[in-house]
Amino acid sequence: MKSMYIHIMLFACCSMVVFAQDSTTISTPIPQQKSPSLAIAYTALFPGLGQIYVGSYWKAPIAAGTALFFAYQIASYNDLFKEKTALYEGLLSQGLSASDSRVRQAIREKEFYNNARDLNALWLLGVYGLAAVDAYVGAHMLEFDVSDDLSFTILPDPINGMGRIHASYHF
């Protein structure tokens, strides 16, 4: 079971490398428009693909690595949960009662690994959500002008006479 998860994760990482572009090729003065919906769709496939789509290459390994970490944790805790469930059922099949200390310990361990697996699944869902929001905002912000021309002037208003001012700003 773990080998299947590892193969899936390796395939996802390799496919990210194939989809990644060299960041030096995207140095055009006018940014290309990107679809926010497509950025979310790429992120839904695997966290980090949406970041690659919008050109935030440094964020992609963070999103992908975090998702892979939590996916591995889920698989590990699920295997331990199955192991403790088998131990619990084995103790019950031996005729031990639920009040026996070994049975109570097996129940506690089983519940711990079940809760840890579910908590890591919630963290993975959060990583997907955060990566999707980041890709969505990144696709919208590609058109945002970040030029150095930010000016603000306050001058006397020549049309309306003295005592009034005229303010103008340029972005």
mmCIF file of C-alpha atoms in Angstrom:
data_model
loop_
_atom_site.group_PDB
_atom_site.id
_atom_site.type_symbol
_atom_site.label_atom_id
_atom_site.label_comp_id
_atom_site.label_asym_id
_atom_site.label_seq_id
_atom_site.Cartn_x
_atom_site.Cartn_y
_atom_site.Cartn_z
ATOM 1 C CA MET A 1 0.000 0.000 0.000
ATOM 2 C CA LYS A 2 2.798 2.405 0.871
ATOM 3 C CA SER A 3 4.620 1.612 -2.367
ATOM 4 C CA MET A 4 1.543 2.670 -4.333
ATOM 5 C CA TYR A 5 1.478 6.024 -2.514
ATOM 6 C CA ILE A 6 5.184 6.491 -3.098
ATOM 7 C CA HIS A 7 4.791 5.751 -6.830
ATOM 8 C CA ILE A 8 1.933 8.231 -7.095
ATOM 9 C CA MET A 9 3.946 10.909 -5.310
ATOM 10 C CA LEU A 10 7.010 10.293 -7.481
ATOM 11 C CA PHE A 11 4.872 10.533 -10.616
ATOM 12 C CA ALA A 12 3.381 13.811 -9.391
ATOM 13 C CA CYS A 13 6.817 15.289 -8.666
ATOM 14 C CA CYS A 14 8.170 14.196 -12.050
ATOM 15 C CA SER A 15 5.159 15.621 -13.855
ATOM 16 C CA MET A 16 5.709 18.956 -12.103
ATOM 17 C CA VAL A 17 9.235 19.048 -13.473
ATOM 18 C CA VAL A 18 7.928 18.373 -16.978
ATOM 19 C CA PHE A 19 5.342 21.168 -16.731
ATOM 20 C CA ALA A 20 7.781 23.667 -15.205
ATOM 21 C CA GLN A 21 9.222 26.306 -17.477
ATOM 22 C CA ASP A 22 12.441 28.231 -17.193
ATOM 23 C CA SER A 23 11.709 31.459 -15.305
ATOM 24 C CA THR A 24 14.029 33.456 -17.589
ATOM 25 C CA THR A 25 11.714 32.912 -20.558
ATOM 26 C CA ILE A 26 8.887 34.839 -18.878
ATOM 27 C CA SER A 27 10.587 38.231 -18.853
ATOM 28 C CA THR A 28 8.205 39.967 -21.242
ATOM 29 C CA PRO A 29 7.247 43.516 -20.341
ATOM 30 C CA ILE A 30 3.510 42.777 -20.631
ATOM 31 C CA PRO A 31 2.460 39.839 -18.445
ATOM 32 C CA GLN A 32 0.452 37.101 -20.076
ATOM 33 C CA GLN A 33 -3.088 36.775 -18.868
ATOM 34 C CA LYS A 34 -3.813 33.605 -16.936
ATOM 35 C CA SER A 35 -7.173 32.099 -16.139
ATOM 36 C CA PRO A 36 -7.878 31.941 -12.378
ATOM 37 C CA SER A 37 -10.239 29.014 -12.953
ATOM 38 C CA LEU A 38 -7.540 27.072 -14.770
ATOM 39 C CA ALA A 39 -5.087 27.865 -11.959
ATOM 40 C CA ILE A 40 -7.521 26.326 -9.463
ATOM 41 C CA ALA A 41 -8.039 23.311 -11.740
ATOM 42 C CA TYR A 42 -4.280 22.702 -11.888
ATOM 43 C CA THR A 43 -4.065 23.001 -8.112
ATOM 44 C CA ALA A 44 -6.917 20.524 -7.735
ATOM 45 C CA LEU A 45 -4.856 18.013 -9.714
ATOM 46 C CA PHE A 46 -1.885 18.490 -7.391
ATOM 47 C CA PRO A 47 -0.827 21.380 -5.138
ATOM 48 C CA GLY A 48 1.940 23.340 -6.806
ATOM 49 C CA LEU A 49 0.760 22.925 -10.396
ATOM 50 C CA GLY A 50 -1.337 26.084 -10.113
ATOM 51 C CA GLN A 51 1.703 27.982 -8.846
ATOM 52 C CA ILE A 52 3.727 26.740 -11.816
ATOM 53 C CA TYR A 53 0.908 27.808 -14.143
ATOM 54 C CA VAL A 54 0.908 31.385 -12.833
ATOM 55 C CA GLY A 55 4.700 31.604 -12.693
ATOM 56 C CA SER A 56 5.295 31.428 -8.926
ATOM 57 C CA TYR A 57 7.926 28.740 -9.320
ATOM 58 C CA TRP A 58 9.428 29.110 -5.854
ATOM 59 C CA LYS A 59 6.056 28.378 -4.203
ATOM 60 C CA ALA A 60 5.432 25.145 -6.120
ATOM 61 C CA PRO A 61 7.916 22.947 -4.204
ATOM 62 C CA ILE A 62 6.594 24.276 -0.900
ATOM 63 C CA ALA A 63 2.988 23.404 -1.768
ATOM 64 C CA ALA A 64 3.914 20.053 -3.310
ATOM 65 C CA GLY A 65 6.281 19.085 -0.506
ATOM 66 C CA THR A 66 3.753 19.944 2.169
ATOM 67 C CA ALA A 67 1.046 17.953 0.378
ATOM 68 C CA LEU A 68 3.369 14.988 -0.058
ATOM 69 C CA PHE A 69 4.319 15.115 3.614
ATOM 70 C CA PHE A 70 0.712 14.997 4.770
ATOM 71 C CA ALA A 71 -0.173 12.286 2.219
ATOM 72 C CA TYR A 72 2.693 10.168 3.550
ATOM 73 C CA GLN A 73 1.546 10.789 7.126
ATOM 74 C CA ILE A 74 -1.984 9.712 6.219
ATOM 75 C CA ALA A 75 -0.713 6.486 4.658
ATOM 76 C CA SER A 76 1.555 5.748 7.644
ATOM 77 C CA TYR A 77 -1.113 6.400 10.254
ATOM 78 C CA ASN A 78 -3.629 4.360 8.253
ATOM 79 C CA ASP A 79 -1.253 1.370 8.228
ATOM 80 C CA LEU A 80 -0.687 1.716 11.985
ATOM 81 C CA PHE A 81 -4.443 2.024 12.534
ATOM 82 C CA LYS A 82 -5.035 -1.214 10.606
ATOM 83 C CA GLU A 83 -2.291 -2.923 12.614
ATOM 84 C CA LYS A 84 -3.797 -1.828 15.947
ATOM 85 C CA THR A 85 -7.277 -2.810 14.783
ATOM 86 C CA ALA A 86 -6.007 -6.298 13.970
ATOM 87 C CA LEU A 87 -4.338 -6.457 17.401
ATOM 88 C CA TYR A 88 -7.574 -5.369 19.099
ATOM 89 C CA GLU A 89 -9.636 -7.932 17.203
ATOM 90 C CA GLY A 90 -7.029 -10.602 17.981
ATOM 91 C CA LEU A 91 -7.265 -9.826 21.699
ATOM 92 C CA LEU A 92 -11.044 -10.041 21.578
ATOM 93 C CA SER A 93 -10.893 -13.344 19.701
ATOM 94 C CA GLN A 94 -8.699 -14.721 22.488
ATOM 95 C CA GLY A 95 -11.623 -14.191 24.840
ATOM 96 C CA LEU A 96 -10.305 -11.137 26.701
ATOM 97 C CA SER A 97 -12.937 -8.752 28.002
ATOM 98 C CA ALA A 98 -13.126 -5.059 27.191
ATOM 99 C CA SER A 99 -12.064 -4.243 30.766
ATOM 100 C CA ASP A 100 -8.681 -5.985 30.358
ATOM 101 C CA SER A 101 -5.751 -3.560 30.367
ATOM 102 C CA ARG A 102 -4.303 -4.911 27.096
ATOM 103 C CA VAL A 103 -7.631 -4.446 25.312
ATOM 104 C CA ARG A 104 -8.035 -0.918 26.684
ATOM 105 C CA GLN A 105 -4.472 -0.081 25.551
ATOM 106 C CA ALA A 106 -5.196 -1.460 22.076
ATOM 107 C CA ILE A 107 -8.356 0.660 21.889
ATOM 108 C CA ARG A 108 -6.429 3.804 22.913
ATOM 109 C CA GLU A 109 -3.719 3.168 20.327
ATOM 110 C CA LYS A 110 -6.276 2.409 17.637
ATOM 111 C CA GLU A 111 -8.152 5.642 18.383
ATOM 112 C CA PHE A 112 -4.898 7.638 18.475
ATOM 113 C CA TYR A 113 -3.839 6.488 15.003
ATOM 114 C CA ASN A 114 -7.349 6.982 13.648
ATOM 115 C CA ASN A 115 -7.450 10.561 14.977
ATOM 116 C CA ALA A 116 -3.914 11.294 13.730
ATOM 117 C CA ARG A 117 -4.828 10.026 10.249
ATOM 118 C CA ASP A 118 -7.968 12.154 10.147
ATOM 119 C CA LEU A 119 -6.138 15.242 11.431
ATOM 120 C CA ASN A 120 -3.481 14.881 8.740
ATOM 121 C CA ALA A 121 -6.250 14.544 6.147
ATOM 122 C CA LEU A 122 -7.648 17.875 7.343
ATOM 123 C CA TRP A 123 -4.178 19.438 7.090
ATOM 124 C CA LEU A 124 -3.866 18.078 3.542
ATOM 125 C CA LEU A 125 -7.241 19.579 2.684
ATOM 126 C CA GLY A 126 -6.002 22.898 4.097
ATOM 127 C CA VAL A 127 -2.872 22.725 1.936
ATOM 128 C CA TYR A 128 -5.052 22.138 -1.136
ATOM 129 C CA GLY A 129 -7.240 25.097 -0.184
ATOM 130 C CA LEU A 130 -4.342 27.427 0.518
ATOM 131 C CA ALA A 131 -2.578 26.450 -2.715
ATOM 132 C CA ALA A 132 -5.807 27.005 -4.672
ATOM 133 C CA VAL A 133 -6.340 30.450 -3.155
ATOM 134 C CA ASP A 134 -2.709 31.377 -3.816
ATOM 135 C CA ALA A 135 -2.933 30.252 -7.453
ATOM 136 C CA TYR A 136 -6.235 32.093 -7.910
ATOM 137 C CA VAL A 137 -4.864 35.342 -6.492
ATOM 138 C CA GLY A 138 -1.625 34.885 -8.431
ATOM 139 C CA ALA A 139 -3.546 34.581 -11.700
ATOM 140 C CA HIS A 140 -5.457 37.782 -10.928
ATOM 141 C CA MET A 141 -2.356 39.683 -9.837
ATOM 142 C CA LEU A 142 -0.426 39.039 -13.059
ATOM 143 C CA GLU A 143 -2.129 42.077 -14.558
ATOM 144 C CA PHE A 144 -1.414 44.279 -11.539
ATOM 145 C CA ASP A 145 0.971 47.136 -12.363
ATOM 146 C CA VAL A 146 3.935 47.355 -9.985
ATOM 147 C CA SER A 147 5.853 50.080 -11.794
ATOM 148 C CA ASP A 148 8.039 52.572 -9.962
ATOM 149 C CA ASP A 149 5.981 55.543 -11.201
ATOM 150 C CA LEU A 150 4.050 56.401 -8.044
ATOM 151 C CA SER A 151 3.703 60.165 -7.785
ATOM 152 C CA PHE A 152 1.518 62.532 -5.862
ATOM 153 C CA THR A 153 1.454 66.334 -6.342
ATOM 154 C CA ILE A 154 -0.260 69.107 -4.453
ATOM 155 C CA LEU A 155 -0.392 72.475 -6.252
ATOM 156 C CA PRO A 156 -2.463 75.622 -5.910
ATOM 157 C CA ASP A 157 -5.565 75.418 -8.068
ATOM 158 C CA PRO A 158 -5.089 78.024 -10.806
ATOM 159 C CA ILE A 159 -8.687 77.914 -12.034
ATOM 160 C CA ASN A 160 -10.593 78.397 -8.770
ATOM 161 C CA GLY A 161 -8.271 80.989 -7.273
ATOM 162 C CA MET A 162 -6.184 81.254 -4.158
ATOM 163 C CA GLY A 163 -6.942 79.223 -1.073
ATOM 164 C CA ARG A 164 -7.783 76.085 -2.986
ATOM 165 C CA ILE A 165 -5.473 73.274 -3.891
ATOM 166 C CA HIS A 166 -5.343 70.744 -6.693
ATOM 167 C CA ALA A 167 -4.141 67.230 -5.936
ATOM 168 C CA SER A 168 -3.241 64.645 -8.554
ATOM 169 C CA TYR A 169 -1.731 61.197 -8.394
ATOM 170 C CA HIS A 170 -0.313 58.864 -11.021
ATOM 171 C CA PHE A 171 0.094 55.116 -10.912
#
